[in-house]
């Protein structure tokens, strides 16, 4: 927690923040093994092809699911009659199946106009929703977009701190109403910017035939693993989904390569992939010596020293993986550098160094690694919001990071049916790289996002772990920003 955030959490700080209208960062709820993923029940609304499978998947996470009327229209005569909020699969809930009147935090605790009954009972009086999930795949006309308002408006102020909003849609191209499905993006991104107290909102576009491939993505988005991810549009395509034997160790028996693993985000990625069961091959420059060895030991993996820009590095890395491990399952291109300067003052060396480490080396390493990437393999490129939105003083860096997005898009097509490739684009993450930033850009980077704070390396690492998960096979060609919905870029 940074100094401003600590101050804003005190009684005096809260008063000053409120009076001056300053950003109010709320401590983010992150994943802790053994703790429930959400802080309250899930209200599931909307009516489309995803409602039934999604309800099942959420219930499997242990969360209590409360079902709202399929059309989400209050008072339109939902399953339970005129309330617009219907009984779910479990029938009448405890306490008469009604949660109406459970006013909390300035809003009703259940959908307006009636009670919410569900599988395990409605939200208890005063209880806040852990998540609001809406299946919008049935929205086949612009007129039906009103169902979003009908579902969310009465309940949005009763979302728990660090609660989750997930809207499920279809890829707009090919949808009955392309306009309506595209409209969901504007809704979700705006709602993400309105939510307070660490809550987040995402849109998941699920292709026809991919209904069974949503589990790992919902598991990620409806938990503290996605603490610093908001305002994102994630696409899931049809894929053969393999559920891991041990859900706590989904990468058991797999080998993961993480470049730039000696510190910062790379070290956190190594740690989380190791936690998930992978043997992590931690790679960094020879000068990283003891720091890299320490990370490798901590995660129960192994260390290897390469400068990825060296001409013989791609072949050397592929050879090592083939000889020692018989191949690789997950490749995370995390190594990166900055040499910031406005273009008019930038030396050719500063340009070349950044392009070479951040982009050209990844491309060359991929060329060799694809020979040893096992079936179902995953490649994750670490981009940056600079690569999405551009940033003054970073023409070299933004060029390289936008190039990373192009690399994974091309790779995603190349690997179709035998693997997946995605990019993560971190925003302001508290590491040595951002600690070296001048005061003002650091202040702006840290506060100008929907959760008003910097992220932690573990937030990027959890996002990578979701993309590496065996059940995320349908998630490919995506760019997922881990930026707390930074005001920079889309
Ligand atoms: P960092 O500087 O703390 O760590 C980068 C690591 O990469 C270092 O250990 C370094 O030795 C290694 N590395 C550099 N050049 C290498 C080379 N030629 N061969 C092998 N290893 C090399 O950086 P970080 O903040 O942890 O960032 C990690 C990644 O995330 C980078 O790609 C960075 O561009 C990206 N990113 C970071 C932020 C942020 O806010 N920190 C934001 C957006 C993107």
Short mmCIF file of C-alpha atoms and ligand atoms in Angstrom, two decimals:
data_model
loop_
_atom_site.label_atom_id
_atom_site.label_comp_id
_atom_site.label_asym_id
_atom_site.label_seq_id
_atom_site.Cartn_x
_atom_site.Cartn_y
_atom_site.Cartn_z
CA UNK A 1 0.00 0.00 0.00
CA UNK A 2 1.53 3.38 -1.00
CA UNK A 3 1.68 6.39 1.34
CA UNK A 4 -1.31 8.20 -0.15
CA UNK A 5 -3.40 5.04 0.08
CA UNK A 6 -2.42 4.54 3.73
CA UNK A 7 -3.34 8.13 4.53
CA UNK A 8 -6.64 7.89 2.62
CA UNK A 9 -7.53 4.90 4.81
CA UNK A 10 -7.33 6.91 8.07
CA UNK A 11 -10.30 8.81 9.55
CA UNK A 12 -8.69 12.16 8.70
CA UNK A 13 -7.68 10.90 5.26
CA UNK A 14 -11.22 9.77 4.47
CA UNK A 15 -12.53 13.20 5.41
CA UNK A 16 -9.93 15.05 3.28
CA UNK A 17 -10.47 12.71 0.33
CA UNK A 18 -14.24 13.18 0.49
CA UNK A 19 -14.15 16.97 0.92
CA UNK A 20 -11.65 17.52 -1.88
CA UNK A 21 -13.07 14.84 -4.20
CA UNK A 22 -9.69 13.07 -4.37
CA UNK A 23 -9.22 9.48 -5.58
CA UNK A 24 -10.22 7.00 -2.87
CA UNK A 25 -8.22 3.79 -3.26
CA UNK A 26 -9.81 0.80 -1.55
CA UNK A 27 -7.56 -2.10 -0.45
CA UNK A 28 -7.99 -4.76 -3.15
CA UNK A 29 -9.16 -8.22 -2.16
CA UNK A 30 -6.61 -10.63 -3.61
CA UNK A 31 -6.64 -14.41 -3.86
CA UNK A 32 -5.78 -16.19 -0.63
CA UNK A 33 -5.75 -20.00 -0.80
CA UNK A 34 -8.57 -21.50 1.22
CA UNK A 35 -10.65 -18.31 1.29
CA UNK A 36 -13.92 -18.08 -0.68
CA UNK A 37 -13.39 -16.35 -4.01
CA UNK A 38 -16.18 -13.82 -3.42
CA UNK A 39 -17.53 -11.86 -0.49
CA UNK A 40 -21.21 -12.63 -1.01
CA UNK A 41 -23.68 -14.41 -3.26
CA UNK A 42 -23.79 -14.08 -7.04
CA UNK A 43 -26.90 -12.61 -8.66
CA UNK A 44 -27.31 -14.20 -12.09
CA UNK A 45 -29.56 -12.53 -14.62
CA UNK A 46 -30.28 -12.31 -18.32
CA UNK A 47 -31.46 -15.03 -20.58
CA UNK A 48 -29.42 -16.64 -23.30
CA UNK A 49 -27.47 -19.73 -24.20
CA UNK A 50 -24.96 -19.20 -21.35
CA UNK A 51 -27.23 -18.86 -18.40
CA UNK A 52 -27.50 -22.53 -17.53
CA UNK A 53 -23.81 -23.52 -18.02
CA UNK A 54 -22.61 -20.37 -16.30
CA UNK A 55 -24.90 -20.90 -13.31
CA UNK A 56 -23.48 -24.39 -12.96
CA UNK A 57 -19.86 -23.23 -13.24
CA UNK A 58 -20.34 -20.51 -10.63
CA UNK A 59 -22.05 -22.90 -8.23
CA UNK A 60 -19.07 -25.25 -8.62
CA UNK A 61 -16.78 -22.52 -7.26
CA UNK A 62 -18.72 -22.76 -4.01
CA UNK A 63 -20.46 -19.41 -4.47
CA UNK A 64 -24.16 -19.12 -3.71
CA UNK A 65 -26.06 -18.38 -6.90
CA UNK A 66 -29.27 -16.36 -6.79
CA UNK A 67 -31.22 -16.38 -10.02
CA UNK A 68 -33.01 -13.29 -11.34
CA UNK A 69 -35.69 -13.31 -14.01
CA UNK A 70 -34.29 -14.34 -17.40
CA UNK A 71 -35.32 -11.12 -19.11
CA UNK A 72 -34.02 -9.00 -16.27
CA UNK A 73 -36.97 -6.68 -16.64
CA UNK A 74 -38.35 -5.64 -13.31
CA UNK A 75 -42.07 -6.06 -13.16
CA UNK A 76 -42.40 -7.66 -16.55
CA UNK A 77 -43.60 -10.95 -15.26
CA UNK A 78 -40.55 -13.06 -14.64
CA UNK A 79 -40.69 -16.66 -13.58
CA UNK A 80 -41.92 -15.71 -10.13
CA UNK A 81 -44.66 -13.50 -11.40
CA UNK A 82 -44.66 -9.74 -11.40
CA UNK A 83 -41.57 -9.16 -9.33
CA UNK A 84 -39.21 -9.59 -12.24
CA UNK A 85 -36.96 -11.61 -10.00
CA UNK A 86 -37.62 -15.27 -10.15
CA UNK A 87 -36.99 -18.36 -8.14
CA UNK A 88 -33.96 -20.27 -9.27
CA UNK A 89 -33.15 -23.91 -9.54
CA UNK A 90 -33.31 -24.40 -5.82
CA UNK A 91 -36.80 -23.03 -5.56
CA UNK A 92 -37.95 -20.84 -2.73
CA UNK A 93 -35.20 -19.45 -0.62
CA UNK A 94 -34.86 -19.29 3.09
CA UNK A 95 -36.88 -16.54 4.65
CA UNK A 96 -39.68 -16.86 2.14
CA UNK A 97 -37.33 -16.71 -0.79
CA UNK A 98 -37.28 -12.96 -0.62
CA UNK A 99 -34.40 -10.65 -0.13
CA UNK A 100 -36.35 -7.53 -0.88
CA UNK A 101 -35.94 -4.69 1.50
CA UNK A 102 -32.43 -5.71 2.41
CA UNK A 103 -31.26 -2.15 2.04
CA UNK A 104 -27.53 -1.77 2.26
CA UNK A 105 -24.97 0.80 1.29
CA UNK A 106 -27.54 3.07 -0.21
CA UNK A 107 -29.32 0.47 -2.29
CA UNK A 108 -31.56 -2.52 -2.00
CA UNK A 109 -29.77 -5.76 -1.31
CA UNK A 110 -31.88 -7.62 -3.80
CA UNK A 111 -33.34 -6.71 -7.15
CA UNK A 112 -35.87 -3.96 -6.90
CA UNK A 113 -39.50 -4.74 -7.06
CA UNK A 114 -39.30 -8.14 -5.55
CA UNK A 115 -37.34 -10.82 -3.83
CA UNK A 116 -34.54 -12.80 -5.26
CA UNK A 117 -34.80 -16.48 -4.67
CA UNK A 118 -32.11 -18.85 -5.69
CA UNK A 119 -30.31 -22.09 -5.37
CA UNK A 120 -29.16 -21.57 -1.86
CA UNK A 121 -31.51 -18.79 -0.89
CA UNK A 122 -31.64 -15.11 -1.74
CA UNK A 123 -29.21 -12.53 -0.46
CA UNK A 124 -29.94 -12.10 3.19
CA UNK A 125 -31.19 -8.80 4.45
CA UNK A 126 -28.32 -6.33 4.47
CA UNK A 127 -26.03 -8.72 2.64
CA UNK A 128 -24.20 -7.33 -0.36
CA UNK A 129 -23.74 -9.08 -3.69
CA UNK A 130 -20.35 -10.68 -4.26
CA UNK A 131 -20.97 -10.49 -7.99
CA UNK A 132 -23.55 -9.52 -10.57
CA UNK A 133 -23.44 -11.73 -13.66
CA UNK A 134 -25.64 -11.05 -16.66
CA UNK A 135 -26.05 -13.30 -19.68
CA UNK A 136 -26.59 -10.84 -22.54
CA UNK A 137 -26.21 -13.39 -25.35
CA UNK A 138 -29.99 -13.33 -25.77
CA UNK A 139 -30.00 -9.59 -26.53
CA UNK A 140 -30.80 -9.67 -30.22
CA UNK A 141 -31.98 -6.12 -30.80
CA UNK A 142 -31.02 -2.63 -29.76
CA UNK A 143 -34.34 -2.28 -27.94
CA UNK A 144 -33.49 -5.18 -25.66
CA UNK A 145 -30.41 -3.36 -24.34
CA UNK A 146 -32.85 -1.92 -21.82
CA UNK A 147 -32.58 -5.27 -20.03
CA UNK A 148 -29.12 -4.17 -18.86
CA UNK A 149 -30.63 -1.21 -17.07
CA UNK A 150 -33.46 -3.29 -15.68
CA UNK A 151 -31.08 -5.85 -14.18
CA UNK A 152 -28.21 -3.71 -12.96
CA UNK A 153 -29.79 -0.44 -11.90
CA UNK A 154 -31.65 -1.73 -8.84
CA UNK A 155 -28.75 -3.79 -7.51
CA UNK A 156 -25.52 -2.10 -8.56
CA UNK A 157 -25.26 -0.04 -5.39
CA UNK A 158 -25.49 -3.23 -3.36
CA UNK A 159 -22.32 -4.70 -4.78
CA UNK A 160 -19.85 -5.65 -2.05
CA UNK A 161 -16.45 -3.94 -1.84
CA UNK A 162 -14.19 -5.59 -4.44
CA UNK A 163 -17.34 -7.13 -5.94
CA UNK A 164 -17.46 -8.32 -9.53
CA UNK A 165 -19.61 -7.48 -12.54
CA UNK A 166 -19.41 -9.86 -15.50
CA UNK A 167 -21.49 -9.36 -18.63
CA UNK A 168 -21.55 -12.31 -21.01
CA UNK A 169 -22.06 -11.57 -24.68
CA UNK A 170 -21.39 -12.94 -28.14
CA UNK A 171 -18.65 -11.82 -30.53
CA UNK A 172 -20.43 -8.95 -32.37
CA UNK A 173 -19.52 -10.12 -35.86
CA UNK A 174 -22.07 -12.76 -36.79
CA UNK A 175 -24.44 -11.81 -33.95
CA UNK A 176 -28.13 -11.25 -34.79
CA UNK A 177 -27.68 -7.63 -33.75
CA UNK A 178 -24.08 -6.60 -34.13
CA UNK A 179 -24.95 -3.17 -32.76
CA UNK A 180 -26.45 -4.57 -29.58
CA UNK A 181 -23.54 -6.91 -28.89
CA UNK A 182 -20.98 -4.18 -29.58
CA UNK A 183 -22.96 -1.86 -27.30
CA UNK A 184 -22.18 -4.16 -24.36
CA UNK A 185 -18.57 -2.96 -24.49
CA UNK A 186 -19.53 0.64 -23.83
CA UNK A 187 -21.83 -0.40 -21.02
CA UNK A 188 -19.27 -2.57 -19.27
CA UNK A 189 -16.39 -0.13 -19.60
CA UNK A 190 -18.49 2.73 -18.28
CA UNK A 191 -19.82 0.70 -15.38
CA UNK A 192 -16.22 -0.26 -14.52
CA UNK A 193 -15.44 3.45 -14.26
CA UNK A 194 -18.45 4.07 -12.01
CA UNK A 195 -17.85 1.23 -9.57
CA UNK A 196 -16.16 2.13 -6.31
CA UNK A 197 -14.33 0.33 -3.50
CA UNK A 198 -12.23 -1.96 -5.68
CA UNK A 199 -15.10 -3.49 -7.64
CA UNK A 200 -14.48 -4.42 -11.29
CA UNK A 201 -16.50 -5.01 -14.48
CA UNK A 202 -15.69 -7.12 -17.55
CA UNK A 203 -17.34 -8.28 -20.75
CA UNK A 204 -16.75 -11.87 -21.85
CA UNK A 205 -17.64 -12.59 -25.47
CA UNK A 206 -18.31 -16.29 -25.83
CA UNK A 207 -18.47 -17.72 -29.35
CA UNK A 208 -21.19 -20.20 -30.36
CA UNK A 209 -19.99 -23.65 -29.35
CA UNK A 210 -17.70 -22.31 -26.61
CA UNK A 211 -20.33 -22.51 -23.86
CA UNK A 212 -18.39 -25.29 -22.12
CA UNK A 213 -15.10 -23.39 -22.23
CA UNK A 214 -15.95 -20.54 -19.85
CA UNK A 215 -15.04 -22.15 -16.49
CA UNK A 216 -11.44 -21.02 -15.99
CA UNK A 217 -12.23 -17.50 -17.19
CA UNK A 218 -15.15 -17.10 -14.79
CA UNK A 219 -13.04 -18.62 -12.02
CA UNK A 220 -10.47 -15.90 -12.65
CA UNK A 221 -12.82 -12.97 -13.11
CA UNK A 222 -15.06 -13.89 -10.16
CA UNK A 223 -12.22 -13.95 -7.65
CA UNK A 224 -9.41 -11.89 -6.16
CA UNK A 225 -7.07 -13.28 -8.81
CA UNK A 226 -8.36 -10.55 -11.13
CA UNK A 227 -8.01 -7.79 -8.50
CA UNK A 228 -6.33 -5.28 -10.86
CA UNK A 229 -8.18 -6.24 -14.07
CA UNK A 230 -11.18 -4.11 -14.99
CA UNK A 231 -12.97 -2.82 -18.07
CA UNK A 232 -11.67 -5.68 -20.20
CA UNK A 233 -13.28 -7.48 -23.11
CA UNK A 234 -12.21 -11.12 -23.19
CA UNK A 235 -13.00 -13.46 -26.06
CA UNK A 236 -13.48 -17.21 -25.71
CA UNK A 237 -13.63 -19.49 -28.74
CA UNK A 238 -14.63 -23.15 -29.00
CA UNK A 239 -11.96 -25.44 -27.62
CA UNK A 240 -11.54 -28.85 -26.15
CA UNK A 241 -11.34 -28.10 -22.46
CA UNK A 242 -9.35 -30.36 -20.20
CA UNK A 243 -10.17 -30.03 -16.52
CA UNK A 244 -7.04 -30.48 -14.39
CA UNK A 245 -6.97 -33.48 -12.06
CA UNK A 246 -6.09 -31.23 -9.11
CA UNK A 247 -7.78 -27.80 -9.35
CA UNK A 248 -5.27 -26.38 -6.87
CA UNK A 249 -2.36 -27.42 -9.08
CA UNK A 250 -3.66 -27.06 -12.64
CA UNK A 251 -0.16 -27.02 -14.15
CA UNK A 252 1.04 -30.22 -12.47
CA UNK A 253 3.55 -32.04 -14.66
CA UNK A 254 4.03 -29.02 -16.95
CA UNK A 255 7.17 -27.04 -17.71
CA UNK A 256 7.01 -23.25 -17.93
CA UNK A 257 9.69 -20.86 -19.18
CA UNK A 258 9.63 -17.33 -17.72
CA UNK A 259 12.09 -14.76 -19.08
CA UNK A 260 13.23 -11.84 -16.93
CA UNK A 261 12.43 -13.92 -13.83
CA UNK A 262 15.09 -12.54 -11.47
CA UNK A 263 12.87 -9.80 -10.07
CA UNK A 264 9.67 -7.78 -10.37
CA UNK A 265 6.82 -9.12 -12.45
CA UNK A 266 8.85 -12.05 -13.81
CA UNK A 267 9.67 -13.31 -10.31
CA UNK A 268 5.98 -13.10 -9.37
CA UNK A 269 4.96 -15.00 -12.52
CA UNK A 270 7.50 -17.73 -11.69
CA UNK A 271 6.10 -17.95 -8.19
CA UNK A 272 2.45 -18.23 -9.22
CA UNK A 273 3.11 -20.76 -12.00
CA UNK A 274 5.18 -22.76 -9.50
CA UNK A 275 2.30 -22.56 -6.99
CA UNK A 276 0.04 -23.93 -9.72
CA UNK A 277 2.26 -26.97 -10.09
CA UNK A 278 4.58 -26.14 -13.01
CA UNK A 279 8.32 -26.72 -13.01
CA UNK A 280 9.45 -23.18 -13.82
CA UNK A 281 12.58 -22.59 -15.83
CA UNK A 282 13.59 -19.10 -14.68
CA UNK A 283 15.65 -17.20 -17.24
CA UNK A 284 17.52 -13.91 -16.89
CA UNK A 285 20.77 -12.23 -17.93
CA UNK A 286 24.03 -13.68 -16.57
CA UNK A 287 24.45 -10.58 -14.37
CA UNK A 288 21.29 -11.52 -12.44
CA UNK A 289 23.29 -14.37 -10.79
CA UNK A 290 22.23 -14.92 -7.20
CA UNK A 291 18.88 -13.13 -7.52
CA UNK A 292 17.77 -15.54 -10.23
CA UNK A 293 19.04 -18.57 -8.33
CA UNK A 294 17.10 -17.42 -5.28
CA UNK A 295 13.84 -17.12 -7.24
CA UNK A 296 14.35 -20.52 -8.89
CA UNK A 297 14.96 -22.13 -5.53
CA UNK A 298 11.96 -20.46 -3.95
CA UNK A 299 9.60 -21.70 -6.67
CA UNK A 300 11.13 -25.18 -6.83
CA UNK A 301 12.22 -24.61 -10.42
CA UNK A 302 15.55 -24.19 -12.17
CA UNK A 303 17.62 -21.20 -13.29
CA UNK A 304 19.24 -20.54 -16.66
CA UNK A 305 21.30 -17.56 -17.72
CA UNK A 306 20.80 -16.15 -21.21
CA UNK A 307 20.81 -12.69 -22.69
CA UNK A 308 17.82 -13.20 -24.98
CA UNK A 309 19.28 -10.76 -27.51
CA UNK A 310 22.41 -12.89 -28.01
CA UNK A 311 22.47 -14.44 -31.51
CA UNK A 312 22.74 -18.01 -30.17
CA UNK A 313 20.16 -17.55 -27.35
CA UNK A 314 17.04 -18.85 -29.17
CA UNK A 315 18.72 -22.10 -30.13
CA UNK A 316 20.36 -22.41 -26.70
CA UNK A 317 17.04 -21.95 -24.85
CA UNK A 318 15.16 -24.42 -27.08
CA UNK A 319 18.01 -26.92 -26.76
CA UNK A 320 18.02 -26.67 -22.96
CA UNK A 321 14.26 -27.19 -22.75
CA UNK A 322 14.38 -30.16 -25.10
CA UNK A 323 17.32 -31.86 -23.38
CA UNK A 324 16.39 -31.30 -19.74
CA UNK A 325 12.60 -31.37 -19.95
CA UNK A 326 11.65 -32.95 -23.27
CA UNK A 327 9.89 -29.71 -24.30
CA UNK A 328 7.92 -26.85 -22.81
CA UNK A 329 4.22 -26.22 -22.12
CA UNK A 330 4.07 -22.54 -21.16
CA UNK A 331 6.29 -19.73 -22.42
CA UNK A 332 6.08 -16.29 -20.81
CA UNK A 333 8.02 -13.54 -22.58
CA UNK A 334 8.38 -11.12 -19.70
CA UNK A 335 11.94 -9.73 -20.04
CA UNK A 336 11.76 -6.08 -20.99
CA UNK A 337 13.57 -2.77 -20.65
CA UNK A 338 12.86 0.95 -21.04
CA UNK A 339 15.11 3.72 -22.39
CA UNK A 340 12.72 6.68 -22.17
CA UNK A 341 13.36 9.89 -24.11
CA UNK A 342 11.33 11.98 -26.53
CA UNK A 343 11.99 10.96 -30.11
CA UNK A 344 13.92 14.12 -31.07
CA UNK A 345 16.51 13.34 -28.38
CA UNK A 346 16.55 9.55 -28.60
CA UNK A 347 19.84 7.97 -29.66
CA UNK A 348 19.90 5.06 -32.12
CA UNK A 349 21.27 2.88 -29.30
CA UNK A 350 18.30 3.68 -27.06
CA UNK A 351 15.92 2.80 -29.87
CA UNK A 352 17.74 -0.40 -30.79
CA UNK A 353 18.17 -1.68 -27.22
CA UNK A 354 14.45 -1.51 -26.46
CA UNK A 355 13.28 -2.95 -29.79
CA UNK A 356 15.85 -5.70 -29.54
CA UNK A 357 15.00 -6.95 -26.00
CA UNK A 358 11.26 -6.33 -26.02
CA UNK A 359 10.31 -7.46 -29.52
CA UNK A 360 12.98 -8.83 -31.85
CA UNK A 361 14.30 -11.32 -29.26
CA UNK A 362 10.77 -12.61 -28.55
CA UNK A 363 10.20 -13.17 -32.24
CA UNK A 364 13.49 -15.01 -32.70
CA UNK A 365 13.03 -17.11 -29.53
CA UNK A 366 9.51 -18.07 -30.66
CA UNK A 367 10.95 -19.24 -33.96
CA UNK A 368 12.96 -21.90 -32.12
CA UNK A 369 10.60 -22.58 -29.22
CA UNK A 370 7.68 -23.57 -31.40
CA UNK A 371 9.67 -26.68 -32.29
CA UNK A 372 9.65 -27.76 -28.63
CA UNK A 373 6.25 -26.40 -27.53
CA UNK A 374 4.07 -29.36 -26.58
CA UNK A 375 0.45 -29.82 -27.72
CA UNK A 376 -1.93 -27.52 -25.88
CA UNK A 377 1.00 -25.18 -25.19
CA UNK A 378 0.60 -21.54 -24.23
CA UNK A 379 2.59 -18.46 -25.12
CA UNK A 380 2.05 -15.24 -23.20
CA UNK A 381 3.68 -11.99 -24.29
CA UNK A 382 4.03 -9.21 -21.73
CA UNK A 383 3.03 -6.01 -23.50
CA UNK A 384 2.10 -2.73 -21.77
CA UNK A 385 -0.69 -0.17 -21.82
CA UNK A 386 1.98 2.00 -23.48
CA UNK A 387 1.70 -0.40 -26.40
CA UNK A 388 -2.08 0.10 -26.49
CA UNK A 389 -2.41 3.82 -25.84
CA UNK A 390 1.05 5.23 -26.60
CA UNK A 391 3.03 7.30 -24.14
CA UNK A 392 5.10 10.48 -24.50
CA UNK A 393 8.80 9.73 -24.13
CA UNK A 394 8.29 6.07 -25.01
CA UNK A 395 8.14 5.82 -28.80
CA UNK A 396 10.69 2.99 -28.69
CA UNK A 397 8.95 1.15 -25.83
CA UNK A 398 5.41 1.60 -27.21
CA UNK A 399 6.57 0.43 -30.65
CA UNK A 400 8.01 -2.70 -29.11
CA UNK A 401 4.99 -3.38 -26.91
CA UNK A 402 2.45 -2.85 -29.71
CA UNK A 403 4.62 -5.22 -31.74
CA UNK A 404 4.25 -7.83 -28.98
CA UNK A 405 0.48 -7.66 -29.51
CA UNK A 406 1.01 -8.29 -33.22
CA UNK A 407 3.28 -11.22 -32.41
CA UNK A 408 0.71 -12.98 -30.23
CA UNK A 409 -2.09 -12.29 -32.70
CA UNK A 410 -0.08 -13.96 -35.47
CA UNK A 411 0.99 -16.77 -33.18
CA UNK A 412 -2.55 -17.34 -32.00
CA UNK A 413 -3.55 -18.07 -35.61
CA UNK A 414 -0.51 -20.25 -36.18
CA UNK A 415 -1.19 -22.29 -33.05
CA UNK A 416 -4.95 -22.66 -33.59
CA UNK A 417 -6.06 -26.13 -32.55
CA UNK A 418 -2.75 -26.98 -30.90
CA UNK A 419 -2.14 -24.14 -28.47
CA UNK A 420 -2.95 -20.56 -27.55
CA UNK A 421 -1.17 -17.21 -27.50
CA UNK A 422 -2.23 -14.07 -25.65
CA UNK A 423 -0.77 -10.83 -24.37
CA UNK A 424 -1.07 -9.21 -20.98
CA UNK A 425 -0.68 -5.45 -20.92
CA UNK A 426 0.21 -4.20 -17.44
CA UNK A 427 -0.52 -0.64 -16.41
CA UNK A 428 1.22 0.87 -13.40
CA UNK A 429 2.70 -2.02 -11.44
CA UNK A 430 4.79 -1.39 -8.32
CA UNK A 431 8.25 -2.67 -9.34
CA UNK A 432 11.85 -1.43 -9.68
CA UNK A 433 10.91 -0.24 -13.18
CA UNK A 434 8.16 2.10 -11.92
CA UNK A 435 10.09 3.07 -8.75
CA UNK A 436 12.60 4.69 -11.11
CA UNK A 437 9.92 6.90 -12.72
CA UNK A 438 9.89 10.70 -12.13
CA UNK A 439 7.40 11.84 -9.47
CA UNK A 440 4.64 13.33 -11.63
CA UNK A 441 4.26 10.53 -14.21
CA UNK A 442 4.36 8.06 -11.29
CA UNK A 443 1.62 9.98 -9.48
CA UNK A 444 -0.53 10.08 -12.60
CA UNK A 445 0.10 6.41 -13.45
CA UNK A 446 -0.73 5.24 -9.96
CA UNK A 447 -3.97 7.23 -9.51
CA UNK A 448 -5.54 7.62 -12.96
CA UNK A 449 -7.34 4.32 -13.06
CA UNK A 450 -10.67 3.05 -11.80
CA UNK A 451 -9.24 1.62 -8.57
CA UNK A 452 -6.98 4.67 -7.95
CA UNK A 453 -3.84 2.68 -7.12
CA UNK A 454 -0.91 0.84 -8.63
CA UNK A 455 -1.11 -2.90 -9.14
CA UNK A 456 1.21 -5.53 -7.71
CA UNK A 457 3.38 -7.98 -9.68
CA UNK A 458 1.13 -10.78 -8.43
CA UNK A 459 -1.82 -9.22 -10.30
CA UNK A 460 -0.01 -9.71 -13.61
CA UNK A 461 1.14 -13.16 -12.50
CA UNK A 462 -2.41 -14.34 -11.70
CA UNK A 463 -3.54 -13.14 -15.13
CA UNK A 464 -0.76 -15.12 -16.79
CA UNK A 465 -1.71 -18.17 -14.69
CA UNK A 466 -5.32 -17.95 -15.93
CA UNK A 467 -4.11 -17.83 -19.55
CA UNK A 468 -1.78 -20.78 -18.88
CA UNK A 469 -4.55 -22.85 -17.23
CA UNK A 470 -5.35 -26.06 -19.16
CA UNK A 471 -9.04 -25.11 -19.23
CA UNK A 472 -8.29 -21.73 -20.88
CA UNK A 473 -7.64 -23.33 -24.27
CA UNK A 474 -10.43 -21.26 -25.85
CA UNK A 475 -8.83 -17.99 -24.75
CA UNK A 476 -6.48 -17.06 -27.55
CA UNK A 477 -5.50 -13.92 -29.46
CA UNK A 478 -6.57 -11.71 -26.54
CA UNK A 479 -4.86 -8.66 -25.08
CA UNK A 480 -5.78 -8.42 -21.42
CA UNK A 481 -4.87 -5.23 -19.65
CA UNK A 482 -3.86 -5.48 -16.01
CA UNK A 483 -4.15 -1.81 -15.26
CA UNK A 484 -7.09 -1.24 -12.91
CA UNK A 485 -8.83 0.19 -16.00
CA UNK A 486 -6.29 2.92 -16.59
CA UNK A 487 -7.70 6.06 -18.13
CA UNK A 488 -5.03 5.68 -20.82
CA UNK A 489 -6.24 3.83 -23.89
CA UNK A 490 -9.35 1.77 -24.55
P1 LIG B 1 12.18 -5.20 -14.15
O1 LIG B 1 13.14 -4.25 -14.76
O2 LIG B 1 11.98 -5.16 -12.68
O3 LIG B 1 12.56 -6.70 -14.57
C1 LIG B 1 12.87 -7.05 -15.90
C2 LIG B 1 13.74 -8.28 -15.90
O4 LIG B 1 14.07 -8.58 -17.27
C3 LIG B 1 15.07 -8.04 -15.16
O5 LIG B 1 15.31 -9.08 -14.24
C4 LIG B 1 16.10 -8.01 -16.27
O6 LIG B 1 17.38 -8.48 -15.89
C5 LIG B 1 15.46 -8.92 -17.33
N1 LIG B 1 16.03 -8.67 -18.65
C6 LIG B 1 16.24 -7.47 -19.22
N2 LIG B 1 16.87 -7.63 -20.40
C7 LIG B 1 17.07 -8.96 -20.58
C8 LIG B 1 17.68 -9.73 -21.59
N3 LIG B 1 18.25 -9.17 -22.65
N4 LIG B 1 17.71 -11.08 -21.45
C9 LIG B 1 17.16 -11.66 -20.35
N5 LIG B 1 16.57 -10.97 -19.36
C10 LIG B 1 16.53 -9.63 -19.47
O7 LIG B 1 10.80 -4.98 -14.92
P2 LIG B 1 9.30 -5.27 -14.47
O8 LIG B 1 8.72 -4.00 -13.99
O9 LIG B 1 9.22 -6.48 -13.63
O10 LIG B 1 8.65 -5.55 -15.90
C11 LIG B 1 8.53 -6.85 -16.46
C12 LIG B 1 7.82 -6.74 -17.80
O11 LIG B 1 6.57 -6.07 -17.63
C13 LIG B 1 8.59 -5.94 -18.84
O12 LIG B 1 8.42 -6.52 -20.11
C14 LIG B 1 7.93 -4.59 -18.78
O13 LIG B 1 8.09 -3.88 -19.98
C15 LIG B 1 6.50 -4.97 -18.52
N6 LIG B 1 5.69 -3.90 -17.92
C16 LIG B 1 5.95 -3.44 -16.66
C17 LIG B 1 5.16 -2.45 -16.13
C18 LIG B 1 5.36 -1.92 -14.73
O14 LIG B 1 4.58 -1.07 -14.31
N7 LIG B 1 6.33 -2.38 -13.97
C19 LIG B 1 4.12 -1.90 -16.88
C20 LIG B 1 3.89 -2.38 -18.16
C21 LIG B 1 4.69 -3.39 -18.66
#
